PDB file of C-alpha atoms in Angstrom:
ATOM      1  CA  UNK A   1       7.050  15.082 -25.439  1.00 55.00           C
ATOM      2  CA  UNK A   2       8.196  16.608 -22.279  1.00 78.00           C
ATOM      3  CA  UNK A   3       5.785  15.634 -20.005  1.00 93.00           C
ATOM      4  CA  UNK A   4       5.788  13.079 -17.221  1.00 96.00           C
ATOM      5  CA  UNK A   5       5.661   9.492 -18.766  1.00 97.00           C
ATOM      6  CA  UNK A   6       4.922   6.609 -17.014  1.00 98.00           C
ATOM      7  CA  UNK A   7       5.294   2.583 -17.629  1.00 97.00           C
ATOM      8  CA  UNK A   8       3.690   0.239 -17.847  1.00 97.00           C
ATOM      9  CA  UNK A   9       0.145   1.938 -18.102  1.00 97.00           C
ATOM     10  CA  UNK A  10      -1.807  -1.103 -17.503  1.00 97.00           C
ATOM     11  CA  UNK A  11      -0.712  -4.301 -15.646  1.00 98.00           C
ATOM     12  CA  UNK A  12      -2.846  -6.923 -14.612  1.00 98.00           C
ATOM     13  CA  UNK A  13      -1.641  -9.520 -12.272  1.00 98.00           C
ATOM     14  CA  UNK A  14      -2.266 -12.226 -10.216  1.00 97.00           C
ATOM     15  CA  UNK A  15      -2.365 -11.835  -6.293  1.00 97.00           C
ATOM     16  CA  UNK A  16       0.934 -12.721  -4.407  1.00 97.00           C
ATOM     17  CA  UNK A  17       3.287 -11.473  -7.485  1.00 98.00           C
ATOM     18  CA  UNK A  18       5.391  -8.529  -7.450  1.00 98.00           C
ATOM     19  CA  UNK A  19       4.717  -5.862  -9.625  1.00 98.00           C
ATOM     20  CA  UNK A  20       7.372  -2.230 -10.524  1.00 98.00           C
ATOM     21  CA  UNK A  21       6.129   0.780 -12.108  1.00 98.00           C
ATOM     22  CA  UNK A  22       8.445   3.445 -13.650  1.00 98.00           C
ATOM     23  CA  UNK A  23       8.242   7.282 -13.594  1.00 98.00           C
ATOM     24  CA  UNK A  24      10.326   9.517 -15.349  1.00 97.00           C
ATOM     25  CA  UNK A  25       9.615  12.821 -14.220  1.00 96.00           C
ATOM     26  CA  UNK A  26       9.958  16.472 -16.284  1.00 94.00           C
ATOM     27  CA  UNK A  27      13.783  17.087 -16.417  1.00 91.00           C
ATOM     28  CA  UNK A  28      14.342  19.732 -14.576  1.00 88.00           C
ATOM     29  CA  UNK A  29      11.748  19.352 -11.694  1.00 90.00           C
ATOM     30  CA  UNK A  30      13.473  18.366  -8.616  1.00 89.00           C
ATOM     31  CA  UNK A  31       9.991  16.917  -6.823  1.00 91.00           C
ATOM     32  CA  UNK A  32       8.568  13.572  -7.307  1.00 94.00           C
ATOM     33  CA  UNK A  33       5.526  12.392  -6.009  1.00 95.00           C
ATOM     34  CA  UNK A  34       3.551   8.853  -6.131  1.00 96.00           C
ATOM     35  CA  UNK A  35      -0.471   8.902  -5.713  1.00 97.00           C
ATOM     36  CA  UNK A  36      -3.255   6.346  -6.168  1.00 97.00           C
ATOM     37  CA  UNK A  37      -6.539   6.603  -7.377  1.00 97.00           C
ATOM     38  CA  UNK A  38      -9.617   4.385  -6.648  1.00 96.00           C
ATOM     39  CA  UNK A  39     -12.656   4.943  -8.594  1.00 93.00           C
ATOM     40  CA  UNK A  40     -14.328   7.432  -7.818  1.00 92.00           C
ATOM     41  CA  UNK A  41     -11.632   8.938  -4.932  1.00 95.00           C
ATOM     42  CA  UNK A  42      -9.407  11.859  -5.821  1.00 96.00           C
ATOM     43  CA  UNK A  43      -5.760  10.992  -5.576  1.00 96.00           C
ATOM     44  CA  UNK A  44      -4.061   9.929  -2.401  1.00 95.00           C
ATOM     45  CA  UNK A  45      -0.159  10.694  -1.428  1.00 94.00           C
ATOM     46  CA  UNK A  46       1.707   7.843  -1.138  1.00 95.00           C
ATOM     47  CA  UNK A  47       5.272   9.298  -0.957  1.00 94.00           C
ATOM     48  CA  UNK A  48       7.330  12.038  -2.316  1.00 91.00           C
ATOM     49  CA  UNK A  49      11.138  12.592  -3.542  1.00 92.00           C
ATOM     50  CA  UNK A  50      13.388  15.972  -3.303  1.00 89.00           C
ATOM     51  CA  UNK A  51      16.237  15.054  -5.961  1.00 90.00           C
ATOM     52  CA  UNK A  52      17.009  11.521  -4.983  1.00 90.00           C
ATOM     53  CA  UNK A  53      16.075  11.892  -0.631  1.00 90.00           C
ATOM     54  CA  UNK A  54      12.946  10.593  -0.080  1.00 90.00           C
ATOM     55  CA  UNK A  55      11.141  12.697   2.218  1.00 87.00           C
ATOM     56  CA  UNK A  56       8.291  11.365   3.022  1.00 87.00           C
ATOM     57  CA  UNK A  57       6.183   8.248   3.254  1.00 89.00           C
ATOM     58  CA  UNK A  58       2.119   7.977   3.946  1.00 89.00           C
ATOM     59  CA  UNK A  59       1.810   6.138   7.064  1.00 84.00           C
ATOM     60  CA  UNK A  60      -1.311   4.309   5.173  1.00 74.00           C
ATOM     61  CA  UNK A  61       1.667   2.857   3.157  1.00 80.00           C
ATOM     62  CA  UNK A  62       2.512  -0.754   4.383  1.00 84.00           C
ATOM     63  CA  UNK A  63       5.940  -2.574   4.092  1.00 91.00           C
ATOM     64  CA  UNK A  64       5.191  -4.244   0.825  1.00 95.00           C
ATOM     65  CA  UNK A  65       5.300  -1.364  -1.013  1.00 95.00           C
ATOM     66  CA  UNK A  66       8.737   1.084  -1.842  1.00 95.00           C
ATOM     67  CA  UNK A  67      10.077   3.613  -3.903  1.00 95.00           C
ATOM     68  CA  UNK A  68      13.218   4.172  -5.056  1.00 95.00           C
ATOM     69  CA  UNK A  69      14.555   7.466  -7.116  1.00 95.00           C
ATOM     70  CA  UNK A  70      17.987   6.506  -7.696  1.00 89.00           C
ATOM     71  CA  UNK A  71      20.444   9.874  -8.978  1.00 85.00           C
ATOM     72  CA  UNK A  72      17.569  12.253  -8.706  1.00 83.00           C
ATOM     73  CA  UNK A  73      16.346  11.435 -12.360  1.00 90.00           C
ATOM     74  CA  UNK A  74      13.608   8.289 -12.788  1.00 96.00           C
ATOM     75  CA  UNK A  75      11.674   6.508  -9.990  1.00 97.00           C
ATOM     76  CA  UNK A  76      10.014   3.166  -9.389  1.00 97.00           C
ATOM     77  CA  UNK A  77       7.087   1.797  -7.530  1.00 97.00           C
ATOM     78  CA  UNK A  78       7.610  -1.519  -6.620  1.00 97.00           C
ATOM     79  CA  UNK A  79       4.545  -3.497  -4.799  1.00 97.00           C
ATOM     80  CA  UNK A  80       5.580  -6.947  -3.600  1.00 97.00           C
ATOM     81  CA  UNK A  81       2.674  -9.456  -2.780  1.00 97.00           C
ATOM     82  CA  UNK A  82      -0.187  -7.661  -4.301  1.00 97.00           C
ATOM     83  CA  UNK A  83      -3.662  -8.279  -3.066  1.00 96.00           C
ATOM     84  CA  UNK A  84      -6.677  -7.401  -4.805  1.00 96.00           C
ATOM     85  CA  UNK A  85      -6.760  -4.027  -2.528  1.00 95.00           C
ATOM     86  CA  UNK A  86      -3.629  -3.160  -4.430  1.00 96.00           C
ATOM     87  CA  UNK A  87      -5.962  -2.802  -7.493  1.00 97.00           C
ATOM     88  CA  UNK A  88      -5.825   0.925  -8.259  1.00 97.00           C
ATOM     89  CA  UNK A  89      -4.676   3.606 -10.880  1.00 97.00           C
ATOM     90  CA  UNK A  90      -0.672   4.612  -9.524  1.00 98.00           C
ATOM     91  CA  UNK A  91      -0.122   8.516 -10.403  1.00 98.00           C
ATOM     92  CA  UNK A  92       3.178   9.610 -10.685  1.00 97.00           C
ATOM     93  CA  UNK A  93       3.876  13.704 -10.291  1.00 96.00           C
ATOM     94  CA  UNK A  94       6.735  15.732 -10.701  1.00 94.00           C
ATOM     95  CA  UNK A  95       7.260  19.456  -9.394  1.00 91.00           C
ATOM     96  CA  UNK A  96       9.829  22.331  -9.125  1.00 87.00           C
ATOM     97  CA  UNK A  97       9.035  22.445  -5.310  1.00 75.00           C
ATOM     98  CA  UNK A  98      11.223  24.523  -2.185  1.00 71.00           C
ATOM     99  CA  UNK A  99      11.264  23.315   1.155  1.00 65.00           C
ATOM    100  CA  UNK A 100       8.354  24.524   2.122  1.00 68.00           C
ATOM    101  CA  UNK A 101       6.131  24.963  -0.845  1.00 71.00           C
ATOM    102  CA  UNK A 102       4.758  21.528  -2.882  1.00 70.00           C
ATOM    103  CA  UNK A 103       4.219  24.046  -6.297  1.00 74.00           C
ATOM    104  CA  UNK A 104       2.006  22.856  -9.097  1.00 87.00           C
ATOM    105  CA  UNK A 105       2.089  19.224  -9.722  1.00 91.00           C
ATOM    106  CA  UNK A 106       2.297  17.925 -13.358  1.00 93.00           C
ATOM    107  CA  UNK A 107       0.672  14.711 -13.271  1.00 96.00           C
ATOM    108  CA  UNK A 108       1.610  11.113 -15.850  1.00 97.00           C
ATOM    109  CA  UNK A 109      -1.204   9.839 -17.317  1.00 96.00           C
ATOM    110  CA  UNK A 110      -0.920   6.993 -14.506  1.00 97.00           C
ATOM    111  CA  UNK A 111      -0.648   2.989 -15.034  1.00 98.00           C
ATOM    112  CA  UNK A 112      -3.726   1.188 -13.767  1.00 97.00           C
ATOM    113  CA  UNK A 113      -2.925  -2.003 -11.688  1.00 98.00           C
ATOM    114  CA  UNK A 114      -5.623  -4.453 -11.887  1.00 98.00           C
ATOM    115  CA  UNK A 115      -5.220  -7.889  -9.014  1.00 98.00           C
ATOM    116  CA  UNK A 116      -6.867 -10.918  -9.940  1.00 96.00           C
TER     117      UNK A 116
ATOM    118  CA  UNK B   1      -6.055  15.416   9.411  1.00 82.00           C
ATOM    119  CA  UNK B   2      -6.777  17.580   6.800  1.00 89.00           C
ATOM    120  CA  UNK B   3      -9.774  17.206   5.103  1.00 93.00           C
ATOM    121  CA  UNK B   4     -11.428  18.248   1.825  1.00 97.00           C
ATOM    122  CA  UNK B   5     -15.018  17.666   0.956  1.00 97.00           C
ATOM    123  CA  UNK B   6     -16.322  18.726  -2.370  1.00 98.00           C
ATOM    124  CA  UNK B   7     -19.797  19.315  -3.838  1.00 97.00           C
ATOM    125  CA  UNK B   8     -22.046  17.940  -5.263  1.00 97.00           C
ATOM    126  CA  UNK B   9     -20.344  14.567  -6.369  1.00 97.00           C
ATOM    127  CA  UNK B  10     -22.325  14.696 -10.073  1.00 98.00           C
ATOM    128  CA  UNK B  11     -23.063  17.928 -12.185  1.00 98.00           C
ATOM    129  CA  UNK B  12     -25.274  17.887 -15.594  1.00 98.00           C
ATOM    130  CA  UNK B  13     -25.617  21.408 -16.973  1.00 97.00           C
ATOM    131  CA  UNK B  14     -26.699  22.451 -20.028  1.00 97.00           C
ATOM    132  CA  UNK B  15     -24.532  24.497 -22.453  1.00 97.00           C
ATOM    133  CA  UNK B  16     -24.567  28.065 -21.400  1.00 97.00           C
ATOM    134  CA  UNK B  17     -26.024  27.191 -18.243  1.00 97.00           C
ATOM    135  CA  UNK B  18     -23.251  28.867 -15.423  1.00 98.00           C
ATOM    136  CA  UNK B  19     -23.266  26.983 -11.905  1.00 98.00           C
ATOM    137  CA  UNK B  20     -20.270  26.707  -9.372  1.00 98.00           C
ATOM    138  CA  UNK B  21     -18.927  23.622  -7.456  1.00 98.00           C
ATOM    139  CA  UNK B  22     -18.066  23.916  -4.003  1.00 98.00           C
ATOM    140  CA  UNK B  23     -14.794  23.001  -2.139  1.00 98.00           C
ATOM    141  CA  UNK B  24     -14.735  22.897   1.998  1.00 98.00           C
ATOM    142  CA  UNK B  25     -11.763  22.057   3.675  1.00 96.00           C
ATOM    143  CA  UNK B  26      -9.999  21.787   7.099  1.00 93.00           C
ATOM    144  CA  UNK B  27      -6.216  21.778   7.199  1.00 88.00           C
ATOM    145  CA  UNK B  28      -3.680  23.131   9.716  1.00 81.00           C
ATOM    146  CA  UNK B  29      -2.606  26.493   8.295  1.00 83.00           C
ATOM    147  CA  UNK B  30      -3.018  26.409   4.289  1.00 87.00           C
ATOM    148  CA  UNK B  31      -0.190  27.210   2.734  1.00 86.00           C
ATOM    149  CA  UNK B  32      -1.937  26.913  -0.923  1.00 90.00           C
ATOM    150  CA  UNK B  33      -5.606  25.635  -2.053  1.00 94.00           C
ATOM    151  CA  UNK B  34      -5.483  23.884  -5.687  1.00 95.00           C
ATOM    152  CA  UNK B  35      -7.956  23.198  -8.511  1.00 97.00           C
ATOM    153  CA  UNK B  36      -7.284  20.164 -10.845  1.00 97.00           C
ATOM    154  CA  UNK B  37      -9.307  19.221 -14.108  1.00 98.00           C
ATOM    155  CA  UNK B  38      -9.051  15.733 -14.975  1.00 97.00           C
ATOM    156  CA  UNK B  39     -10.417  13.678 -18.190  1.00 96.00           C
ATOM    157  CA  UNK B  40     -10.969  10.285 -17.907  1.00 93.00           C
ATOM    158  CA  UNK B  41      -8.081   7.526 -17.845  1.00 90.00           C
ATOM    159  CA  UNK B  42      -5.880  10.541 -17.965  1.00 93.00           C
ATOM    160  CA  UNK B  43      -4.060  12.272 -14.903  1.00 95.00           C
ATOM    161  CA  UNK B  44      -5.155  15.634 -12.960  1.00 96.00           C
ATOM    162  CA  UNK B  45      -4.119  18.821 -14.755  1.00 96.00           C
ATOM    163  CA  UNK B  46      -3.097  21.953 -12.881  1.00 94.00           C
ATOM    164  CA  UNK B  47      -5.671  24.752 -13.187  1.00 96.00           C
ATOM    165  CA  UNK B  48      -4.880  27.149  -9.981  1.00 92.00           C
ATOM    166  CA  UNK B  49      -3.563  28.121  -6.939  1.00 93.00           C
ATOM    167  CA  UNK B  50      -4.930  30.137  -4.325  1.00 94.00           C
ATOM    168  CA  UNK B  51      -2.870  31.515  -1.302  1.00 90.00           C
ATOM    169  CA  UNK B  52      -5.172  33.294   0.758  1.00 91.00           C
ATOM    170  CA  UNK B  53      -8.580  34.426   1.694  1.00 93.00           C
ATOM    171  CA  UNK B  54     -10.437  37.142  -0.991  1.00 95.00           C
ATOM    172  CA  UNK B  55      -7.759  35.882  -3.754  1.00 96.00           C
ATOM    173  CA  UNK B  56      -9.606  34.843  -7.170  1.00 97.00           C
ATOM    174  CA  UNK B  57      -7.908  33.367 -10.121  1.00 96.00           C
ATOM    175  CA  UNK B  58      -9.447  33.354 -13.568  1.00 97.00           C
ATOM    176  CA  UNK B  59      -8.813  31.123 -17.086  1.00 94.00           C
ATOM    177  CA  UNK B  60     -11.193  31.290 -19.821  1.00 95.00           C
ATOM    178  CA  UNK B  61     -14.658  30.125 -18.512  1.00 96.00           C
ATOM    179  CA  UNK B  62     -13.419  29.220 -15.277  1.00 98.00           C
ATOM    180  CA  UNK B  63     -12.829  31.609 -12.019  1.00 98.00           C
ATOM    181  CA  UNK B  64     -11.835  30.124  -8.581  1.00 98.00           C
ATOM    182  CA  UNK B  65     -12.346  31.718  -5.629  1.00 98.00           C
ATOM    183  CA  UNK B  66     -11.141  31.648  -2.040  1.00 97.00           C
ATOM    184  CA  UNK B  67     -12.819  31.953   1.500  1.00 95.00           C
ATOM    185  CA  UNK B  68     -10.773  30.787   4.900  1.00 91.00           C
ATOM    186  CA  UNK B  69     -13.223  27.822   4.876  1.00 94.00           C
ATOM    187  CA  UNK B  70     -13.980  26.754   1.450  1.00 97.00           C
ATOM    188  CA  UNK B  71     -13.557  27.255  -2.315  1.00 98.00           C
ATOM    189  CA  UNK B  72     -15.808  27.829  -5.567  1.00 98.00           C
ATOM    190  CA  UNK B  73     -14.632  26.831  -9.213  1.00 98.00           C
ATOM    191  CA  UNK B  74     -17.347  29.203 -11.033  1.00 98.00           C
ATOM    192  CA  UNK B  75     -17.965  28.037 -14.442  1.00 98.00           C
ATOM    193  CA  UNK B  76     -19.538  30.418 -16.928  1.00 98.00           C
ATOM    194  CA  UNK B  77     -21.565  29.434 -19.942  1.00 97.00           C
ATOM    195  CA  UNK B  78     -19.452  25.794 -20.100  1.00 97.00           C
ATOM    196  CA  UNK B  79     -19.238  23.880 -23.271  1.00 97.00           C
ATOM    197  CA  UNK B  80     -19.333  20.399 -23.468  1.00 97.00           C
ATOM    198  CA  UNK B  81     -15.421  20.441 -23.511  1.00 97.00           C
ATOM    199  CA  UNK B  82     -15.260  21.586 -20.025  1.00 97.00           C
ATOM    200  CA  UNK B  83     -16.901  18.104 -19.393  1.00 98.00           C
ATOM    201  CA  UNK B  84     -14.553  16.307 -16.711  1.00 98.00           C
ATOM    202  CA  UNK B  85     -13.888  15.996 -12.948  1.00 98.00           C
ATOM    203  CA  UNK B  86     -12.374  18.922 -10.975  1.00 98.00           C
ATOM    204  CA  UNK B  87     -10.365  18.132  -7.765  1.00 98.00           C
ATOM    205  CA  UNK B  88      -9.529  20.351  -5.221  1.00 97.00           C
ATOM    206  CA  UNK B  89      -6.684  20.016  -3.150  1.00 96.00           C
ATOM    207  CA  UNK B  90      -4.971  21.565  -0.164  1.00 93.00           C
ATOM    208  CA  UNK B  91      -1.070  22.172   0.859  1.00 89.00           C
ATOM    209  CA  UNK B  92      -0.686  22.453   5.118  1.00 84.00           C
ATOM    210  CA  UNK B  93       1.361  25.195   6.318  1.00 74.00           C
ATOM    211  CA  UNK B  94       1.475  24.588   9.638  1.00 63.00           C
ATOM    212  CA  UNK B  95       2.135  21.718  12.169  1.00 55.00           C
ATOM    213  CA  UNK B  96       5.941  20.982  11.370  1.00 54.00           C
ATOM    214  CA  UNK B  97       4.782  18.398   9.233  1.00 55.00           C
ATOM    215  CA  UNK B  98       4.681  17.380   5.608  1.00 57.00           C
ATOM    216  CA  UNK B  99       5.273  19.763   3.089  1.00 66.00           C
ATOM    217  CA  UNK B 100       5.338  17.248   0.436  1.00 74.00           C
ATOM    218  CA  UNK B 101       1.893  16.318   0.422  1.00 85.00           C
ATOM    219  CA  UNK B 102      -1.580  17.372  -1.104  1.00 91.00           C
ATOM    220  CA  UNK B 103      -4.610  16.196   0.465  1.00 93.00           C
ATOM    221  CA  UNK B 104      -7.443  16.024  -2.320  1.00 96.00           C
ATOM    222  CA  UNK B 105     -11.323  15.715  -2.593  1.00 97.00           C
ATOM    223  CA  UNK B 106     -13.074  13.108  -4.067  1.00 97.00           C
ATOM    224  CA  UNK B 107     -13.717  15.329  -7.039  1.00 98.00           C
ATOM    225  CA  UNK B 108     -17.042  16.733  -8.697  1.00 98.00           C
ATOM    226  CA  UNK B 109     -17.566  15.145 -11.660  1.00 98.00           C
ATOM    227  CA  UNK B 110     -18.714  17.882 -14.358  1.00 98.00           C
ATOM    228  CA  UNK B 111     -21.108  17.004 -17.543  1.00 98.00           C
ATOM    229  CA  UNK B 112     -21.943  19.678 -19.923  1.00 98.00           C
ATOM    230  CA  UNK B 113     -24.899  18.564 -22.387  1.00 97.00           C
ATOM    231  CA  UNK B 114     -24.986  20.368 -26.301  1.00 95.00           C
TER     232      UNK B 114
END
């Protein structure tokens, strides 16, 4: 499969504990992106990668919550101190994307974070 | 901000029965308008891209369409398959500002009856 794979695609915590996804995009795409989903929402940006620089960051984003793409190849989400507002489905996206031009996303299948 | 609204939130159709859902945006400059299918527990799918106004795109019983305000994802005699939710979603051009980032609707959630 050659698609973008996430891990792990459900995780269920309690509030206050840190919790990392992982996102390993389609080889040769050079974009990475990072949504969320809430029920019943369409997806909303969180951040974005070009090769390992990460070029952007949602200003809805707060300080408990960064991304890392380390060499360009596989990122991770990390969320420290969840609270049950954290509870959503994370949506990893890869691209082959130009300065100017996002291109077609390919979207994971997502891992769904529930907070207790 | 940019902003996409889409419309109506819930469609049942039967099979055979052709309708179109609506997307209206507002975005600085759009550098690309997108459509999206996606099946539940499972992440968005690409369908299309539209650049500019009067541009249609086409794939099997699906046709989008593009007007400097809004978009229509026309759906001809659907099957149940085509069952799902479509997002729309919209790249800024303008601005100096993010070219990184999609700005999506809340999605029309699509049910085709046998």
């Amino acid at each position: 499969d050659t698609g973008v794979s996430q891990d792990p695609r459900h995780k269920i915590t309690k509030r206050g504990q840190n919790v990392t996804f992982r996102c390993d995009p389609i080889s040769e795409h050079n974009r990475l992106y990072w949504y969320r989903q809430t029920l019943g929402q369409g997806p909303e940006f969180l951040t974005y990668f070009q090769n390992e620089a990460q070029l952007e960051k949602s200003r809805l984003l707060s300080d408990r919550f960064s991304a890392e793409r380390p060499k360009g190849s596989f990122s991770t989400l990390e969320i420290q101190r969840t609270e049950q507002g954290d509870s959503a489905m994370y949506l990893c996206a890869s691209s082959l994307g130009n300065p100017i031009w996002v291109g077609e996303l390919f979207f994971g299948e997502g891992s769904r974070l529930t907070v207790l | 901000e940019d902003q996409v609204t889409q419309s109506p939130e819930a469609l049942r159709l039967q099979e055979g029965e052709s309708s179109s859902l609506n997307c209206s945006y507002t975005v600085s400059g759009l550098r690309g308008l997108f459509w999206y299918r996606q099946d539940p527990g499972k992440g968005p799918e690409f369908l299309f891209t539209l650049y500019s106004a009067g541009e249609e795109k086409e794939k099997e019983r699906l046709k989008a369409t593009l007007t400097k305000k809004e978009s229509f994802l026309h759906i001809t005699a659907p099957k149940p398959e085509d069952s799902a939710t479509y997002l729309c979603a919209v790249q800024r051009g303008t601005g100096g500002t993010s070219y990184g980032k999609l700005t999506f609707g809340q999605g029309t959630i699509l049910t085709v009856h046998p």
